[in-house]
Amino acid sequence: MSLQMKINLGLLFLAIVINSCDRIRSITSKSIEKVKEVVNNESDKLVDKVIPTFDSYKSDTEHNRRRFKDFLQIELTSDVKNIYCYADEMGIDKNYQFSFNCDMSTVIRILQKHQLRLDTATSYGFSAELQKEFVWWKCNDIKKLPRYSWKGDNEYYKYFWYDQKTRKAYYLDFDL
């Protein structure tokens, strides 16, 4: 075998080894990324169970969908969109605000599930102070809507408003 042939065979072998190493590196990198993604998702779910996340500046996140199911305790149907939520759990009182678009069928399910009744009281009392203003939660606009309410034991309250024109619902869950 000539020297030139040995060099060519050596170069061919080297090219095959380098190509194989690149493919192995590529496959390994993809596998590592998939494992990182799964681990991050699972750890996020575990943390969310201990310290629930509320995304008050972005709608329809996975966290907001979970909180909707947790608090409103109804099936998340296709008519429910633009879900925003906020939590204030500091101090002795807790306050949870939700805003979303939905059809009247969902409104009825919420009213029934939470035993909410039309509240004709004109004063919002302490609840106005608990509400945090957001782009998706305009306190002055909400005040003009019919309010449904429920009062439980130990100063636990639920309020609900629905704007039929915009198909926008507002839900306030709080205790004192």
mmCIF file of C-alpha atoms in Angstrom:
data_model
loop_
_atom_site.group_PDB
_atom_site.id
_atom_site.type_symbol
_atom_site.label_atom_id
_atom_site.label_comp_id
_atom_site.label_asym_id
_atom_site.label_seq_id
_atom_site.Cartn_x
_atom_site.Cartn_y
_atom_site.Cartn_z
ATOM 1 C CA MET A 1 0.000 0.000 0.000
ATOM 2 C CA SER A 2 1.446 3.322 -1.025
ATOM 3 C CA LEU A 3 1.994 6.219 1.315
ATOM 4 C CA GLN A 4 -0.591 8.301 -0.536
ATOM 5 C CA MET A 5 -3.208 5.557 -0.103
ATOM 6 C CA LYS A 6 -2.406 5.302 3.622
ATOM 7 C CA ILE A 7 -2.802 9.061 3.994
ATOM 8 C CA ASN A 8 -6.127 8.998 2.108
ATOM 9 C CA LEU A 9 -7.415 6.097 4.216
ATOM 10 C CA GLY A 10 -6.279 7.876 7.382
ATOM 11 C CA LEU A 11 -8.050 11.069 6.338
ATOM 12 C CA LEU A 12 -11.187 9.100 5.441
ATOM 13 C CA PHE A 13 -11.127 7.372 8.829
ATOM 14 C CA LEU A 14 -10.599 10.717 10.582
ATOM 15 C CA ALA A 15 -13.515 12.287 8.669
ATOM 16 C CA ILE A 16 -15.791 9.369 9.626
ATOM 17 C CA VAL A 17 -14.786 9.638 13.306
ATOM 18 C CA ILE A 18 -15.289 13.432 13.365
ATOM 19 C CA ASN A 19 -18.672 13.117 11.634
ATOM 20 C CA SER A 20 -19.747 10.416 14.087
ATOM 21 C CA CYS A 21 -18.618 12.520 17.048
ATOM 22 C CA ASP A 22 -20.594 15.501 15.730
ATOM 23 C CA ARG A 23 -23.712 13.361 15.384
ATOM 24 C CA ILE A 24 -23.246 11.928 18.870
ATOM 25 C CA ARG A 25 -22.701 15.437 20.270
ATOM 26 C CA SER A 26 -25.839 16.686 18.491
ATOM 27 C CA ILE A 27 -27.957 13.786 19.756
ATOM 28 C CA THR A 28 -26.543 14.210 23.264
ATOM 29 C CA SER A 29 -27.252 17.961 23.243
ATOM 30 C CA LYS A 30 -30.844 17.386 22.136
ATOM 31 C CA SER A 31 -31.320 14.741 24.821
ATOM 32 C CA ILE A 32 -29.872 17.009 27.497
ATOM 33 C CA GLU A 33 -32.200 19.857 26.439
ATOM 34 C CA LYS A 34 -35.229 17.542 26.587
ATOM 35 C CA VAL A 35 -34.231 16.322 30.060
ATOM 36 C CA LYS A 36 -33.728 19.924 31.254
ATOM 37 C CA GLU A 37 -37.151 20.890 29.902
ATOM 38 C CA VAL A 38 -38.885 17.961 31.621
ATOM 39 C CA VAL A 39 -37.071 18.611 34.913
ATOM 40 C CA ASN A 40 -37.906 22.338 34.776
ATOM 41 C CA ASN A 41 -41.572 21.639 34.003
ATOM 42 C CA GLU A 42 -41.879 19.089 36.791
ATOM 43 C CA SER A 43 -40.081 21.288 39.319
ATOM 44 C CA ASP A 44 -42.311 24.215 38.280
ATOM 45 C CA LYS A 45 -45.382 22.066 38.930
ATOM 46 C CA LEU A 46 -44.072 21.035 42.359
ATOM 47 C CA VAL A 47 -43.272 24.619 43.345
ATOM 48 C CA ASP A 48 -46.685 25.725 42.042
ATOM 49 C CA LYS A 49 -48.384 23.220 44.352
ATOM 50 C CA VAL A 50 -46.610 24.689 47.377
ATOM 51 C CA ILE A 51 -46.593 28.353 46.322
ATOM 52 C CA PRO A 52 -49.273 28.887 43.659
ATOM 53 C CA THR A 53 -48.353 31.297 40.880
ATOM 54 C CA PHE A 54 -50.728 34.023 39.708
ATOM 55 C CA ASP A 55 -49.820 35.766 36.442
ATOM 56 C CA SER A 56 -51.426 39.174 36.750
ATOM 57 C CA TYR A 57 -49.700 40.743 33.752
ATOM 58 C CA LYS A 58 -50.163 37.993 31.154
ATOM 59 C CA SER A 59 -53.398 36.266 30.204
ATOM 60 C CA ASP A 60 -54.135 32.605 29.599
ATOM 61 C CA THR A 61 -50.955 31.222 31.119
ATOM 62 C CA GLU A 62 -50.921 27.665 32.399
ATOM 63 C CA HIS A 63 -50.769 29.056 35.953
ATOM 64 C CA ASN A 64 -53.858 31.203 35.387
ATOM 65 C CA ARG A 65 -55.751 28.256 33.913
ATOM 66 C CA ARG A 66 -54.890 26.186 37.011
ATOM 67 C CA ARG A 67 -55.931 28.983 39.366
ATOM 68 C CA PHE A 68 -59.212 29.368 37.465
ATOM 69 C CA LYS A 69 -59.973 25.681 38.044
ATOM 70 C CA ASP A 70 -58.809 25.870 41.684
ATOM 71 C CA PHE A 71 -60.919 28.880 42.632
ATOM 72 C CA LEU A 72 -63.929 28.800 40.339
ATOM 73 C CA GLN A 73 -64.195 25.001 40.573
ATOM 74 C CA ILE A 74 -65.793 24.561 37.171
ATOM 75 C CA GLU A 75 -64.608 23.018 33.938
ATOM 76 C CA LEU A 76 -62.504 25.337 31.803
ATOM 77 C CA THR A 77 -64.594 25.399 28.614
ATOM 78 C CA SER A 78 -63.632 26.838 25.221
ATOM 79 C CA ASP A 79 -65.603 30.063 25.787
ATOM 80 C CA VAL A 80 -63.348 31.066 28.706
ATOM 81 C CA LYS A 81 -60.527 33.263 27.433
ATOM 82 C CA ASN A 82 -58.235 36.101 28.542
ATOM 83 C CA ILE A 83 -57.858 34.732 32.067
ATOM 84 C CA TYR A 84 -55.997 37.078 34.375
ATOM 85 C CA CYS A 85 -55.561 36.541 38.082
ATOM 86 C CA TYR A 86 -53.952 38.201 41.052
ATOM 87 C CA ALA A 87 -53.358 37.188 44.660
ATOM 88 C CA ASP A 88 -52.596 39.238 47.738
ATOM 89 C CA GLU A 89 -51.840 36.766 50.499
ATOM 90 C CA MET A 90 -49.851 39.111 52.716
ATOM 91 C CA GLY A 91 -51.173 39.898 56.158
ATOM 92 C CA ILE A 92 -54.204 38.439 57.865
ATOM 93 C CA ASP A 93 -56.598 38.947 54.969
ATOM 94 C CA LYS A 94 -56.379 37.281 51.567
ATOM 95 C CA ASN A 95 -57.647 38.610 48.276
ATOM 96 C CA TYR A 96 -57.884 36.868 44.882
ATOM 97 C CA GLN A 97 -59.027 38.646 41.722
ATOM 98 C CA PHE A 98 -59.938 37.005 38.422
ATOM 99 C CA SER A 99 -61.000 38.499 35.127
ATOM 100 C CA PHE A 100 -61.930 36.550 32.009
ATOM 101 C CA ASN A 101 -64.223 36.536 29.006
ATOM 102 C CA CYS A 102 -66.970 33.930 28.857
ATOM 103 C CA ASP A 103 -70.477 33.118 27.659
ATOM 104 C CA MET A 104 -73.595 33.376 29.796
ATOM 105 C CA SER A 105 -73.627 29.580 30.200
ATOM 106 C CA THR A 106 -70.358 29.808 32.142
ATOM 107 C CA VAL A 107 -71.718 32.696 34.223
ATOM 108 C CA ILE A 108 -74.698 30.549 35.221
ATOM 109 C CA ARG A 109 -72.438 27.639 36.177
ATOM 110 C CA ILE A 110 -70.310 29.949 38.367
ATOM 111 C CA LEU A 111 -73.342 31.521 40.058
ATOM 112 C CA GLN A 112 -74.787 28.084 40.807
ATOM 113 C CA LYS A 113 -71.512 26.490 41.922
ATOM 114 C CA HIS A 114 -70.753 29.270 44.406
ATOM 115 C CA GLN A 115 -74.358 29.976 45.427
ATOM 116 C CA LEU A 116 -73.950 33.616 44.416
ATOM 117 C CA ARG A 117 -77.048 35.798 44.668
ATOM 118 C CA LEU A 118 -77.783 39.234 43.264
ATOM 119 C CA ASP A 119 -76.618 41.755 45.858
ATOM 120 C CA THR A 120 -78.624 44.984 45.870
ATOM 121 C CA ALA A 121 -76.526 46.768 48.500
ATOM 122 C CA THR A 122 -75.196 50.014 47.078
ATOM 123 C CA SER A 123 -72.150 50.145 49.330
ATOM 124 C CA TYR A 124 -69.068 48.157 48.473
ATOM 125 C CA GLY A 125 -67.639 48.776 51.928
ATOM 126 C CA PHE A 126 -64.335 47.107 52.639
ATOM 127 C CA SER A 127 -64.200 45.161 49.339
ATOM 128 C CA ALA A 128 -63.332 48.317 47.368
ATOM 129 C CA GLU A 129 -60.198 48.753 49.461
ATOM 130 C CA LEU A 130 -59.094 45.181 48.775
ATOM 131 C CA GLN A 131 -59.304 45.419 45.001
ATOM 132 C CA LYS A 132 -56.100 46.164 43.139
ATOM 133 C CA GLU A 133 -56.402 48.161 39.938
ATOM 134 C CA PHE A 134 -55.094 46.556 36.734
ATOM 135 C CA VAL A 135 -55.601 47.094 33.018
ATOM 136 C CA TRP A 136 -57.935 44.091 33.205
ATOM 137 C CA TRP A 137 -59.581 45.161 36.511
ATOM 138 C CA LYS A 138 -60.997 48.693 36.442
ATOM 139 C CA CYS A 139 -62.648 49.268 39.828
ATOM 140 C CA ASN A 140 -64.805 52.195 38.682
ATOM 141 C CA ASP A 141 -66.159 50.222 35.710
ATOM 142 C CA ILE A 142 -66.823 47.138 37.820
ATOM 143 C CA LYS A 143 -68.755 49.179 40.407
ATOM 144 C CA LYS A 144 -71.361 49.973 37.735
ATOM 145 C CA LEU A 145 -72.126 46.293 37.069
ATOM 146 C CA PRO A 146 -74.658 44.144 38.940
ATOM 147 C CA ARG A 147 -72.890 42.351 41.785
ATOM 148 C CA TYR A 148 -73.531 38.810 42.943
ATOM 149 C CA SER A 149 -72.239 37.804 46.341
ATOM 150 C CA TRP A 150 -71.899 35.044 48.896
ATOM 151 C CA LYS A 151 -70.813 35.285 52.524
ATOM 152 C CA GLY A 152 -69.412 32.296 54.319
ATOM 153 C CA ASP A 153 -68.213 31.645 57.833
ATOM 154 C CA ASN A 154 -65.300 33.520 59.389
ATOM 155 C CA GLU A 155 -65.679 36.642 57.226
ATOM 156 C CA TYR A 156 -65.152 34.783 53.936
ATOM 157 C CA TYR A 157 -66.697 36.427 50.850
ATOM 158 C CA LYS A 158 -67.096 35.870 47.115
ATOM 159 C CA TYR A 159 -68.196 38.576 44.669
ATOM 160 C CA PHE A 160 -68.947 38.219 40.972
ATOM 161 C CA TRP A 161 -69.769 40.743 38.255
ATOM 162 C CA TYR A 162 -70.553 40.195 34.571
ATOM 163 C CA ASP A 163 -70.626 42.736 31.757
ATOM 164 C CA GLN A 164 -72.986 41.363 29.106
ATOM 165 C CA LYS A 165 -71.802 43.846 26.463
ATOM 166 C CA THR A 166 -68.143 42.878 26.661
ATOM 167 C CA ARG A 167 -68.776 39.300 27.907
ATOM 168 C CA LYS A 168 -66.257 40.015 30.665
ATOM 169 C CA ALA A 169 -66.522 38.434 34.106
ATOM 170 C CA TYR A 170 -64.884 39.540 37.346
ATOM 171 C CA TYR A 171 -64.510 37.326 40.402
ATOM 172 C CA LEU A 172 -63.266 38.463 43.806
ATOM 173 C CA ASP A 173 -62.582 35.944 46.569
ATOM 174 C CA PHE A 174 -61.463 37.341 49.925
ATOM 175 C CA ASP A 175 -61.481 36.965 53.666
ATOM 176 C CA LEU A 176 -60.980 39.418 56.492
#
